[in-house]
Coordinates of C-alpha atoms and ligand atoms in Angstrom, one line a residue:
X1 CA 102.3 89.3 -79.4
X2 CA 101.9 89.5 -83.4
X3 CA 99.9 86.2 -83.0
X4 CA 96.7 87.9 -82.1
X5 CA 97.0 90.1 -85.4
X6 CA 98.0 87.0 -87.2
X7 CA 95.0 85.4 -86.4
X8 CA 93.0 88.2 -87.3
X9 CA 94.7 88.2 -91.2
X10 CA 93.7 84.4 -90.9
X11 CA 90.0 85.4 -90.6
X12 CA 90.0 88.7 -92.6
X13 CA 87.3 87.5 -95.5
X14 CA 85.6 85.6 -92.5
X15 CA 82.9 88.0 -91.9
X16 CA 81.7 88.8 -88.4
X17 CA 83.8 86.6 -85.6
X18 CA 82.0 84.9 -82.1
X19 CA 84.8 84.2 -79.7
X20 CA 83.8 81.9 -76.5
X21 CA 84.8 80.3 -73.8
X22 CA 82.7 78.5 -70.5
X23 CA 83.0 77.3 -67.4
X24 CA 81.6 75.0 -64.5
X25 CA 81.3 77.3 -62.0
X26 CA 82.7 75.4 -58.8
X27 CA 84.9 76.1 -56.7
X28 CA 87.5 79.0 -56.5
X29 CA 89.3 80.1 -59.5
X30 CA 93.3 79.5 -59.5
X31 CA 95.0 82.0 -61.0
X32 CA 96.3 79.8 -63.9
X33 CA 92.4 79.7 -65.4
X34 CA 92.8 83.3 -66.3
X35 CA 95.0 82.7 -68.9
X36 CA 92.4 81.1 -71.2
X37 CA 90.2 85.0 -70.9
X38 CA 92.8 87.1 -71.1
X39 CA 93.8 85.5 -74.2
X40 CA 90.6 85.9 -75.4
X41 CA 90.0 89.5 -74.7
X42 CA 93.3 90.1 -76.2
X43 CA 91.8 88.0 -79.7
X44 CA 88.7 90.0 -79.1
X45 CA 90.2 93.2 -79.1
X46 CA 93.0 92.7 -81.8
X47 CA 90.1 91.3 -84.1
X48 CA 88.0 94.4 -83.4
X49 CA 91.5 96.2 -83.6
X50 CA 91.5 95.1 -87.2
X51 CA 88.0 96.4 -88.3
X52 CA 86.6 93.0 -87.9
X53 CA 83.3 92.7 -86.0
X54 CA 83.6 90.5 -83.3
X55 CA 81.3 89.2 -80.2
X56 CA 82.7 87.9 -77.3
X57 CA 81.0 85.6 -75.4
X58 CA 81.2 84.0 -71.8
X59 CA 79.3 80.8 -70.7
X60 CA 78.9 79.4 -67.1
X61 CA 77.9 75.6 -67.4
X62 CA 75.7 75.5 -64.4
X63 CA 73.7 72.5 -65.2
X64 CA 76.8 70.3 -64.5
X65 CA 76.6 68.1 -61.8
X66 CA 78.2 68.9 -58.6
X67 CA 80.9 66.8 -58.2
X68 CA 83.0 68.4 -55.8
X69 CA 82.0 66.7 -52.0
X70 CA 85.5 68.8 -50.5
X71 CA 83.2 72.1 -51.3
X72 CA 80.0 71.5 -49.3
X73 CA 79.1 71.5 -45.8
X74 CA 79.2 68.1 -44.5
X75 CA 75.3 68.1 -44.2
X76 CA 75.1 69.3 -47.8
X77 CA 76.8 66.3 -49.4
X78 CA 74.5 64.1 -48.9
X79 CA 71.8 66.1 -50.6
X80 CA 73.6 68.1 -53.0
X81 CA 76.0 65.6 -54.6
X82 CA 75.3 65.0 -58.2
X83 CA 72.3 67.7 -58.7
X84 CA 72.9 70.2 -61.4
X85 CA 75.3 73.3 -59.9
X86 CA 72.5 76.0 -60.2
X87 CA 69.9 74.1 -57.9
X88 CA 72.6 73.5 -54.9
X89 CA 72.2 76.3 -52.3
X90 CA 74.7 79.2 -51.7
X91 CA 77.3 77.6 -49.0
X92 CA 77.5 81.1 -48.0
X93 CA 74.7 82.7 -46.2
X94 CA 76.0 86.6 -48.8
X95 CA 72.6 86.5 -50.8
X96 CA 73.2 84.3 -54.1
X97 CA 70.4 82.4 -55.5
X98 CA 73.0 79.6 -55.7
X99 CA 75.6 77.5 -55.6
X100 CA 76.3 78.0 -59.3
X101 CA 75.9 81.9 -58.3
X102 CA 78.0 82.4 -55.9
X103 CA 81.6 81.1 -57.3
X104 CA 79.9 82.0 -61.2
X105 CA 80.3 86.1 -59.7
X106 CA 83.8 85.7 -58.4
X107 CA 84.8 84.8 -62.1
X108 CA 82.4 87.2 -63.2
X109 CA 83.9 89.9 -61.2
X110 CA 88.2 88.9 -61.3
X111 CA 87.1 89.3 -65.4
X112 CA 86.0 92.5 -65.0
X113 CA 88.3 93.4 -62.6
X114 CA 90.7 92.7 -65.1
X115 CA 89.2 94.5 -68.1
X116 CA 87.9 91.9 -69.9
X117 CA 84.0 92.3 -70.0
X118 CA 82.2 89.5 -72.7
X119 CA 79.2 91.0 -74.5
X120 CA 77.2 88.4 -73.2
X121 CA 77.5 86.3 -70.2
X122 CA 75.1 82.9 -71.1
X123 CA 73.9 80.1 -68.5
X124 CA 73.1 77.0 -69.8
X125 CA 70.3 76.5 -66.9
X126 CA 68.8 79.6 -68.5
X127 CA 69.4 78.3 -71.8
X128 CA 68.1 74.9 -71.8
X129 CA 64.5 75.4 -70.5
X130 CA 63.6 78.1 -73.7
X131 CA 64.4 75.0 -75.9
X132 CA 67.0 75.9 -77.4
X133 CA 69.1 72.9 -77.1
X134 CA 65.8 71.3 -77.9
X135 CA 67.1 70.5 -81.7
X136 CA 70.4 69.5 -80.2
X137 CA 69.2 67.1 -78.4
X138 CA 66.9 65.7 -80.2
X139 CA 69.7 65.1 -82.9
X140 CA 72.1 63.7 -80.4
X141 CA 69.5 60.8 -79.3
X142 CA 68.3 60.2 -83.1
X143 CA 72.1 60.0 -83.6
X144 CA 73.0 58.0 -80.7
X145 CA 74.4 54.6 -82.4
X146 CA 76.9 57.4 -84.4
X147 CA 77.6 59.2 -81.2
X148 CA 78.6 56.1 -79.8
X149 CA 80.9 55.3 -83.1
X150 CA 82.6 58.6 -82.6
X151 CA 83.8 58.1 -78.7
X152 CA 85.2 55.0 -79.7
X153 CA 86.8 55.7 -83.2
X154 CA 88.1 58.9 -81.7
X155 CA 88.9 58.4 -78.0
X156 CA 88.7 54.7 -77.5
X157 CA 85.8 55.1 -75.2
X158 CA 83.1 52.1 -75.1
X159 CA 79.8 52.8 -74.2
X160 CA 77.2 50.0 -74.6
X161 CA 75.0 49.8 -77.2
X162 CA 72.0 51.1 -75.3
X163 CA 73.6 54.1 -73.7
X164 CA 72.5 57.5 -75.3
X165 CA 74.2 60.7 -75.1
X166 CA 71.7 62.5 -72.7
X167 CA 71.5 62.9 -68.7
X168 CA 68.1 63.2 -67.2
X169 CA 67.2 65.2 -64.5
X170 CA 65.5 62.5 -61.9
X171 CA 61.9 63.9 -61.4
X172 CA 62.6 61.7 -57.8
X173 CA 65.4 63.0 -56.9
X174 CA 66.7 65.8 -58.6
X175 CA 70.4 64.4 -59.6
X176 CA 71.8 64.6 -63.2
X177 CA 75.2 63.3 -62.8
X178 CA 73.5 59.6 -61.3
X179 CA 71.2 59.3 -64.4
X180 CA 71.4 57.3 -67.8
X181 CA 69.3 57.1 -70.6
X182 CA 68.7 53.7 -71.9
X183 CA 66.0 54.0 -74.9
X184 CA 64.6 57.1 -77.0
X185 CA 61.3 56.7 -78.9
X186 CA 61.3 59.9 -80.7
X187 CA 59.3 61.7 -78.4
X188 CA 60.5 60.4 -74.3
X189 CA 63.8 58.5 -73.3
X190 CA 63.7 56.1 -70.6
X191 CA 66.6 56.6 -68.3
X192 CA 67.5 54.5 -64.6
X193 CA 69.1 56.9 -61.6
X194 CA 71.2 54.9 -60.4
X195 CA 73.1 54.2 -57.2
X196 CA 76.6 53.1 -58.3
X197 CA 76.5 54.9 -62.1
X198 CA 79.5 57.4 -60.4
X199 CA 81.4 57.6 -57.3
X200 CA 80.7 61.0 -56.0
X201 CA 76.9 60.8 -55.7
X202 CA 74.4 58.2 -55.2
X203 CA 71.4 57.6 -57.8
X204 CA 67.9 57.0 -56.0
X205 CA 67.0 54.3 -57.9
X206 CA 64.1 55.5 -59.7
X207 CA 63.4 55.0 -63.4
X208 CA 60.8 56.0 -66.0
X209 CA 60.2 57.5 -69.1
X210 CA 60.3 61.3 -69.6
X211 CA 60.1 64.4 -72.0
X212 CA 63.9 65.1 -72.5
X213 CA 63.3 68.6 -73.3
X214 CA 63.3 72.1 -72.4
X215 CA 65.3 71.9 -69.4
X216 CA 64.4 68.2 -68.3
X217 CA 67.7 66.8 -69.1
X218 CA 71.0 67.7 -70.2
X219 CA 73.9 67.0 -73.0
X220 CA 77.0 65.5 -71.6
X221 CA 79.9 67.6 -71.9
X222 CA 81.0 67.2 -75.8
X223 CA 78.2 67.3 -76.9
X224 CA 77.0 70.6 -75.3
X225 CA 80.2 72.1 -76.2
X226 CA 79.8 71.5 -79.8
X227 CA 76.0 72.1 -79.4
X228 CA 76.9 75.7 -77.8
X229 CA 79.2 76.1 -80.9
X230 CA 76.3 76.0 -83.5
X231 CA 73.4 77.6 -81.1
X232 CA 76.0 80.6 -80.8
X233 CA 77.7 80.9 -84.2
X234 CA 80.7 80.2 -82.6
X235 CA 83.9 81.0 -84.7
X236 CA 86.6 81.0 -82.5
X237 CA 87.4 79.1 -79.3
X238 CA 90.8 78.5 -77.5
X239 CA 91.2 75.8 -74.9
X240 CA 93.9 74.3 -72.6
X241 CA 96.0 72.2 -73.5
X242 CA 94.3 69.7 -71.4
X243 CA 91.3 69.5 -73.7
X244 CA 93.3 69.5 -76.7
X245 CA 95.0 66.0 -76.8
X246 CA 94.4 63.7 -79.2
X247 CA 91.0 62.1 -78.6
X248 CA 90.7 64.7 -76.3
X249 CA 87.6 66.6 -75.7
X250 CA 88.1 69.2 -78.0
X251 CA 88.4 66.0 -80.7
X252 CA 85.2 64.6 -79.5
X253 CA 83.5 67.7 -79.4
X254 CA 85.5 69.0 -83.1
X255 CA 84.1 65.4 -84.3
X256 CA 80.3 65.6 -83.0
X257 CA 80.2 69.4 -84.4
X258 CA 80.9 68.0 -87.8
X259 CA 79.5 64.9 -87.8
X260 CA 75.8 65.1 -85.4
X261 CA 75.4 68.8 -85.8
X262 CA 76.9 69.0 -89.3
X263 CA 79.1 72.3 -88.5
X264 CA 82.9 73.2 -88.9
X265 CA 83.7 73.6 -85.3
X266 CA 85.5 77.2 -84.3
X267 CA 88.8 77.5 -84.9
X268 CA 91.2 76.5 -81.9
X269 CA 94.2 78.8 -80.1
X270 CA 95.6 75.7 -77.8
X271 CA 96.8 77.6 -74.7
X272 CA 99.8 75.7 -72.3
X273 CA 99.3 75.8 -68.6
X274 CA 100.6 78.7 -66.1
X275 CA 102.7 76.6 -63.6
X276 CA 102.8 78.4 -60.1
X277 CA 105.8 77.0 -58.9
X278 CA 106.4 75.3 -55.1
X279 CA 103.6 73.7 -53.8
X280 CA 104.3 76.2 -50.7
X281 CA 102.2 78.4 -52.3
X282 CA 98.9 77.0 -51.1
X283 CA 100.0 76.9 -47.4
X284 CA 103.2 79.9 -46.5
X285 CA 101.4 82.9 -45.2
X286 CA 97.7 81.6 -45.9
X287 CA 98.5 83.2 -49.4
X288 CA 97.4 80.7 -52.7
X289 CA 96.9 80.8 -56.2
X290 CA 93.4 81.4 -56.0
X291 CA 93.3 84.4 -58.8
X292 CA 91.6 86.8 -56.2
X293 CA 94.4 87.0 -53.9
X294 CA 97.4 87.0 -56.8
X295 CA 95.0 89.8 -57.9
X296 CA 95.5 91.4 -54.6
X297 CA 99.5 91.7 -55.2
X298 CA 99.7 91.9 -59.1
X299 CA 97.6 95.0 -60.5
X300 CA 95.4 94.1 -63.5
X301 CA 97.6 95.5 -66.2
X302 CA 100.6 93.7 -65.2
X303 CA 98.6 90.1 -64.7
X304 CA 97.5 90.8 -68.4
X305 CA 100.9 91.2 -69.1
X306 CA 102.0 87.9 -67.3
X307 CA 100.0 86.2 -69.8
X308 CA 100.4 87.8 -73.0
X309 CA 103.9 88.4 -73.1
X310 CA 104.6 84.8 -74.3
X311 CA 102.5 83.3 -77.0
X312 CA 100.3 81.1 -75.9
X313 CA 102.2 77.8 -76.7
X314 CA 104.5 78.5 -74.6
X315 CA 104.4 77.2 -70.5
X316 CA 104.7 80.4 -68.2
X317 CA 106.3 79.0 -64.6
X318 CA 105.1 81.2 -62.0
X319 CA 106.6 81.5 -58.7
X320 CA 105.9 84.5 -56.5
X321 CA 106.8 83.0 -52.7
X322 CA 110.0 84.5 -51.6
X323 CA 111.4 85.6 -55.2
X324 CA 111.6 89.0 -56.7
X325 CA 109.4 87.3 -59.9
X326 CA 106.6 90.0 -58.8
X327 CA 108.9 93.3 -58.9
X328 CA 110.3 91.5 -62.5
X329 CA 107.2 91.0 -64.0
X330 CA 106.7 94.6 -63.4
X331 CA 110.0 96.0 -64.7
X332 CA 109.5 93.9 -67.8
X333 CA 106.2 95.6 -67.9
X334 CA 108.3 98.8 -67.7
X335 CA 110.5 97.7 -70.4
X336 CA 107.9 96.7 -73.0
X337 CA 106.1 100.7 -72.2
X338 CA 109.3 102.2 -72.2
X339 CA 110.0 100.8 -75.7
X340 CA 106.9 101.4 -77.0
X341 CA 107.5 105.4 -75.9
X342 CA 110.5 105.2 -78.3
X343 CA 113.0 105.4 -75.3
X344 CA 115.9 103.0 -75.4
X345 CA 116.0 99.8 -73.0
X346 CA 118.3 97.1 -71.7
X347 CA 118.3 93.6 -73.4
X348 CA 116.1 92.2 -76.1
X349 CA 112.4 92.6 -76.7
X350 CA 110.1 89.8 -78.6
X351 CA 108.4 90.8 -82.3
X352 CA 105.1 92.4 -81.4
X353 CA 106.1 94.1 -78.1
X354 CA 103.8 97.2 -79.3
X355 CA 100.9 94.9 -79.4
X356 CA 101.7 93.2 -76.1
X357 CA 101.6 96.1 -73.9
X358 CA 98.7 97.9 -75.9
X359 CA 96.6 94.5 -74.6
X360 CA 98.4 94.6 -71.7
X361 CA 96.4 98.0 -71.1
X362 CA 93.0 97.7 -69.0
X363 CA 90.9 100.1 -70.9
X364 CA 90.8 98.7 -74.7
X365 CA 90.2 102.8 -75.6
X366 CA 93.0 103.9 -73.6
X367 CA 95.8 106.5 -75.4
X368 CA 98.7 103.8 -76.1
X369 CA 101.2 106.4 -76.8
X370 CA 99.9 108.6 -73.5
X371 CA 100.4 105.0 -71.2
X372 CA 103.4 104.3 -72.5
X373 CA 105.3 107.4 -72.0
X374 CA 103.9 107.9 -68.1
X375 CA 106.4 107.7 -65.8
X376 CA 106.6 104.2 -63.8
X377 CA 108.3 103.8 -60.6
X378 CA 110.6 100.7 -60.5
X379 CA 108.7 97.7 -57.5
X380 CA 111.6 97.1 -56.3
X381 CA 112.9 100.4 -55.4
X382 CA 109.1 101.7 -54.1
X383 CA 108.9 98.4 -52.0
X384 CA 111.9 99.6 -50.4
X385 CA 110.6 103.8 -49.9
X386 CA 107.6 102.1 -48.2
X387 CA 108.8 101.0 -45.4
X388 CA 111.2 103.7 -44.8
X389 CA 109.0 106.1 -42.0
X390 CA 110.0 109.5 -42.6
X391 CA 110.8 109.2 -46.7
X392 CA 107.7 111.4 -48.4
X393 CA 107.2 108.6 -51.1
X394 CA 105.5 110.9 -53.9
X395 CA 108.4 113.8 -53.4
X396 CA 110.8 110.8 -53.6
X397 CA 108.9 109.7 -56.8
X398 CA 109.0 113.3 -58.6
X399 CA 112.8 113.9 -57.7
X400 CA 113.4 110.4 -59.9
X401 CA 111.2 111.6 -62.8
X402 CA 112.7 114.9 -62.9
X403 CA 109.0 117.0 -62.8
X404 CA 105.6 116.8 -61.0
X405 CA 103.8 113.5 -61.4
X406 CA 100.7 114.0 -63.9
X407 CA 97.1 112.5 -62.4
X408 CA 97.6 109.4 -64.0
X409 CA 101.3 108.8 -62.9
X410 CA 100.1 109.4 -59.5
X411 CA 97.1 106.8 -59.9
X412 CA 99.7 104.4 -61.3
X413 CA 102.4 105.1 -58.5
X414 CA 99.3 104.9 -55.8
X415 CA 98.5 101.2 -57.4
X416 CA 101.8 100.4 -57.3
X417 CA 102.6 101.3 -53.8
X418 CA 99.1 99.3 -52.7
X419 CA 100.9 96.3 -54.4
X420 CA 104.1 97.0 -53.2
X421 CA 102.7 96.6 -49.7
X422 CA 100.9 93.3 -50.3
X423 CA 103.9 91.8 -51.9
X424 CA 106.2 92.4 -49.0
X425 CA 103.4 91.2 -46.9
X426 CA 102.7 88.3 -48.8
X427 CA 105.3 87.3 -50.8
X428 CA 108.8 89.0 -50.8
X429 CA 111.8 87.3 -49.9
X430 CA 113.3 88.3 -46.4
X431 CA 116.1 90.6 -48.4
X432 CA 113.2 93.0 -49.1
X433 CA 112.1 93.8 -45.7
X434 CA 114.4 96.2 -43.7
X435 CA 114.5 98.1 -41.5
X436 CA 116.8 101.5 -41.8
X437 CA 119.8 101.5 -38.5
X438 CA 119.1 105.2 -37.8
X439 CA 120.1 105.8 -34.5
X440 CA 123.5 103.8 -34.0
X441 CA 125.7 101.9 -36.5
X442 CA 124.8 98.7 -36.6
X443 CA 126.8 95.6 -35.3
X444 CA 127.5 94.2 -38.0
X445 CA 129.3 97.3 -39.8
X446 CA 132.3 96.0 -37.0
X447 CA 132.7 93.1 -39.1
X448 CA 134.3 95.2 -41.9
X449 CA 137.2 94.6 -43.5
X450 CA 140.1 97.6 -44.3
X451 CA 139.1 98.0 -47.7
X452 CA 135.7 98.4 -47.3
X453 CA 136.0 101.1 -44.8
X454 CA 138.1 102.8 -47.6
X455 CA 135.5 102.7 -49.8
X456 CA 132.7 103.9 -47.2
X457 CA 134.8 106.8 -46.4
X458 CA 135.4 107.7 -50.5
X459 CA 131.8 107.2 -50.9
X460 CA 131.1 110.1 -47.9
X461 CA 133.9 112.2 -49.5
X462 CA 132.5 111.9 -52.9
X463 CA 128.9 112.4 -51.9
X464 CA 130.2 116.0 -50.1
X465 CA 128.2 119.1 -51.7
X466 CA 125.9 117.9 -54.3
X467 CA 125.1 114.2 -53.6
X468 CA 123.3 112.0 -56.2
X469 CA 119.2 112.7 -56.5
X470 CA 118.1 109.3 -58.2
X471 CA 118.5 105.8 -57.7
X472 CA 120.5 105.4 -60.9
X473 CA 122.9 108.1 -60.1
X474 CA 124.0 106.5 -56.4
X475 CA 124.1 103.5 -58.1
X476 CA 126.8 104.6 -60.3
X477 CA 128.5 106.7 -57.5
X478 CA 128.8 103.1 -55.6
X479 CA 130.4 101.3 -58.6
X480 CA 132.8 104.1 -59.9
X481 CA 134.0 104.1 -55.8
X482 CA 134.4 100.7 -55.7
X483 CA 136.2 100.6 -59.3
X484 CA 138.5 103.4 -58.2
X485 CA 139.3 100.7 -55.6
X486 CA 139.4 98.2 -56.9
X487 CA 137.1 96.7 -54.5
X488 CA 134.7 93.8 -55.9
X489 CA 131.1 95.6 -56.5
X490 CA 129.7 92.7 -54.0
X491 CA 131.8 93.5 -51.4
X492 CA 131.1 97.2 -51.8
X493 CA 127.2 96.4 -51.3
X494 CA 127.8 94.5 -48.5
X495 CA 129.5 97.5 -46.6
X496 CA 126.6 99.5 -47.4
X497 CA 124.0 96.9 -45.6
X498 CA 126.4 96.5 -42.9
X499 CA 126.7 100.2 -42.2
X500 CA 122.7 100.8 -43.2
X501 CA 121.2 97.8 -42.4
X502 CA 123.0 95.8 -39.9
X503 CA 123.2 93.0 -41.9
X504 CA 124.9 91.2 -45.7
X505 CA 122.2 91.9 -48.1
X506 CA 119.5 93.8 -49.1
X507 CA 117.5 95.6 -52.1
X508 CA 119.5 97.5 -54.5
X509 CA 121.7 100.0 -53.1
X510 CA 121.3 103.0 -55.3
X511 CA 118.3 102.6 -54.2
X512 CA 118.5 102.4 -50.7
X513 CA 120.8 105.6 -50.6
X514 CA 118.5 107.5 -52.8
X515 CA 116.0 107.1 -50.7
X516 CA 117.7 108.7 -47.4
X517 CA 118.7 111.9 -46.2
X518 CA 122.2 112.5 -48.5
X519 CA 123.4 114.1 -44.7
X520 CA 122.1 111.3 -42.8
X521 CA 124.3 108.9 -45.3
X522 CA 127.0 110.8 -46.0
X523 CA 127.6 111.3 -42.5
X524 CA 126.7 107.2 -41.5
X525 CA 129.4 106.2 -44.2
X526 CA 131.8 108.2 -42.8
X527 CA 131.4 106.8 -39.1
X528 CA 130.9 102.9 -40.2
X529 CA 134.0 103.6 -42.4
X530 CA 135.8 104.6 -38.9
X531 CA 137.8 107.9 -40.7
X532 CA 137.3 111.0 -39.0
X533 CA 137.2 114.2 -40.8
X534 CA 140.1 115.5 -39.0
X535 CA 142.0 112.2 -38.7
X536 CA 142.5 110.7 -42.0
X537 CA 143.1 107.0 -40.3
X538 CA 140.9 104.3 -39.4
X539 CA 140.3 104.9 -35.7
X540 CA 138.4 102.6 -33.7
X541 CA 134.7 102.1 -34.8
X542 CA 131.9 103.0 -32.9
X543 CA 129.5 100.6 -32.9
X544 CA 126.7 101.0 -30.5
X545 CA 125.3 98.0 -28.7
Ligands
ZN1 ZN1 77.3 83.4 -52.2
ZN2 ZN1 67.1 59.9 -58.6

């Protein structure tokens, strides 16, 4: 990812950097929302990488209206719908002072959980009543007929001529989203709450004239973003690609930032969209995107990693339900460490690899050369010593890597097996669960053909005296059999599951074998293949029932 670094050559002469993001905090947080803060941790940290001081900064937009009725109790919506987000109550009795609160920590703590901590976490319900926004408002409302000029030059939008660009809080009723402001006379506006101004909430009717400041009313949406822009020094901001079409928001708000507020908006790095793929995944095993429960399967280094390791133009599709995407987002993990040890790898690697794992990494002070050279055990093949009983999963572990595990290896293979366990729970396709045919050979081993009792019974032969230790090594003991053969490597895996498994398919099989007793499958080979020791001739099988 040598687009972070090129952006910090872009502002080299810039002086100090703001980076910032907010959000309304409603609601759960899907996965997909991460994107935009891990991006911007990873901008934070190259700038700061590249001697440039830099403030990141986090902003929850709790004076929005709550607009969500599908969120509230049903005696809630009635009351709550339409007043600002930080003065609807909790809808969980777990001690938050509010709506707002409640979902405004979940983000809160899924960001920290995933190393990205903002030097400052702002709310605008704080923010607007020290008058801050005071100016900004009072600019927007002097400035209204231009405000006006700008939605509909830039986004075709047509408000009428007496609309200004402010939402009152009704002193009746307490809504913002049901209130417009109809006049300004440099010191009060008058505004009307009205009952059909939006669908989701009804305005009481009341109207008057008011202070709009320090915390009385609100900007609408542009015009606080841009406003947030200048009150912050903000230098930097990527957005979605949702706000970035033309006459989108981020043009509206781009324009009202140079034009009411007179300042050169913050630089933009448009993000695409994470598409989680199969709309299964809201329903199949109660699992959804909602970022805390992906978080629950996909350790925080490797859901950096999901994000950065494309630029951020580029649409990441997502599909975890019943695929193997999980264990290969974690062996591409694996690959981009692995490389940036020095050690050779398998298949192409993008410009900037270095970069993406370092950002990758959880702790922005962590030893990059120290992570990248720790031994990782592959998902897939830990998945699979999991849920064999009497396999000792750490021995297992230190036999692959050749030498004790340091602390750190053992941290990362503890995380690993924690996720390992979710994932088949949650997630993995049905070829990932088995269950080991200890105590007979299976049924399904009488299914097999001459050829691939031939090779069972080479594979014993060759695994006499000093069988294969790793994964790797069985794996290339099944294909050089198999070659010898000349039987097709699929067909040579299927004999395996048959004779392991009782069934066609299943995790890798160098795997598999390296992860049993070499007696235990040198022996089962032999008896599925149907040669005796003695004999030397298929005899009949014994299959158990
Ligand atoms: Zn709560
Ligand atoms: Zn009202």
């Amino acid at each position: 990812m040598d687009w972070a670094d090129e952006l910090a050559e872009r502002v080299r002469d810039a002086g100090p950097q703001v980076v910032n993001d907010s959000k309304t905090p409603s609601g759960t947080v899907h996965v997909g929302s991460l994107r935009g803060p891990v991006i911007l941790d990873a901008i934070t940290r190259a700038l700061r990488a590249n001697g440039i001081a830099t403030t990141l900064l986090y902003g929850v937009d709790d004076m929005d209206p709550m607009d969500a009725q599908a969120l509230l109790t049903p005696d809630a919506v009635e009351t709550e719908m339409g007043r600002p987000l930080f003065q609807v109550p909790d809808q969980e009795d777990d001690g938050h002072a509010s709506y707002a609160r409640h979902h405004a920590q979940t983000f809160i703590d899924t960001f920290a959980g995933l190393g990205i901590h903002p030097d400052r976490y702002y709310w605008m319900s704080d923010i607007y009543p020290t008058g801050d926004m005071d100016p900004f408002i009072r600019a927007a409302l002097d400035k209204a007929a231009l405000v006006r000029e700008i939605y509909r030059r830039v986004a075709n939008v047509q408000h009428p001529d007496t609309w200004h660009p402010l939402s009152v809080v009704c002193e009746n009723c307490g809504r913002v989203g049901t209130t417009i402001v109809t006049d300004w006379d440099g010191e009060r506006v008058r505004y009307e709450c009205r009952p059909a101004l939006v669908e989701w909430a009804k305005g009481c009717g009341h109207e008057g004239w008011v202070s709009p400041f320090g915390g009385r009313a609100k900007l609408p949406w542009n015009l606080e973003w841009a406003a947030q822009w200048s009150l912050f020094g903000v230098t930097i901001e990527p957005n979605g690609k949702d706000l970035a079409t033309a006459g989108g928001s981020r043009d509206r708000s781009d324009a009202i930032a140079r034009e009411v507020f007179e300042r050169e908006p913050p630089l933009n790095v448009p993000y695409e969209f994470l598409n989680i793929g199969g709309k299964k995944m809201s329903t199949s095993k109660g699992r959804g995107a909602a970022a805390h429960e992906i978080a629950e399967v996909v350790p925080p280094e490797q859901l950096r990693f999901l994000f950065l390791r494309h630029r951020p133009n580029h649409a990441i599709d997502f599909d975890p339900d019943g695929t193997d995407q999980i264990p290969r987002l974690f062996d591409e993990f694996d690959k981009f460490a692995a490389a940036t040890a020095g050690r050779e790898v398998r298949g192409d690697l993008p410009p900037g690899y270095e970069a993406t794992f370092r950002y990758s990494l959880l702790d922005p002070e962590a030893d990059v050369a120290t992570e990248a050279a720790a031994f990782r055990p592959a998902f897939g093949h830990l998945a699979m010593l999991i849920q064999i009983p009497e396999v000792n999963v750490v021995e297992r572990v230190e036999v692959e890597k050749g030498s004790p595990l340091t602390d750190r290896e053992r941290a990362i293979l503890d995380e690993r097996a924690v996720a390992a366990r979710a994932w088949l729970e949650a997630y993995a396709p049905e070829s990932a669960r088995l269950t080991v045919q200890h105590d007979i050979v299976p049924p399904a081993a009488a299914e097999l053909n001459e050829d691939q009792r031939a090779f069972l019974a080479s594979l014993a032969d060759r695994a006499e005296g000093d069988p294969p230790t790793s994964g790797d090594a069985w794996q290339a003991m099944i294909f050089d059999t198999a070659n010898e053969a000349s039987l097709p490597g699929k067909r040579a895996f299927e004999a395996i599951y048959r004779a392991f498994l009782g069934r066609t398919n299943g995790p890798r099989a160098g795997w598999l074998l390296a992860s049993l007793d070499p007696v235990f499958v040198r022996e089962r080979a032999r008896e599925a293949s149907g040669w005796t020791q003695a004999g030397g001739k298929p005899g009949p099988l014994p299959v158990g029932g």
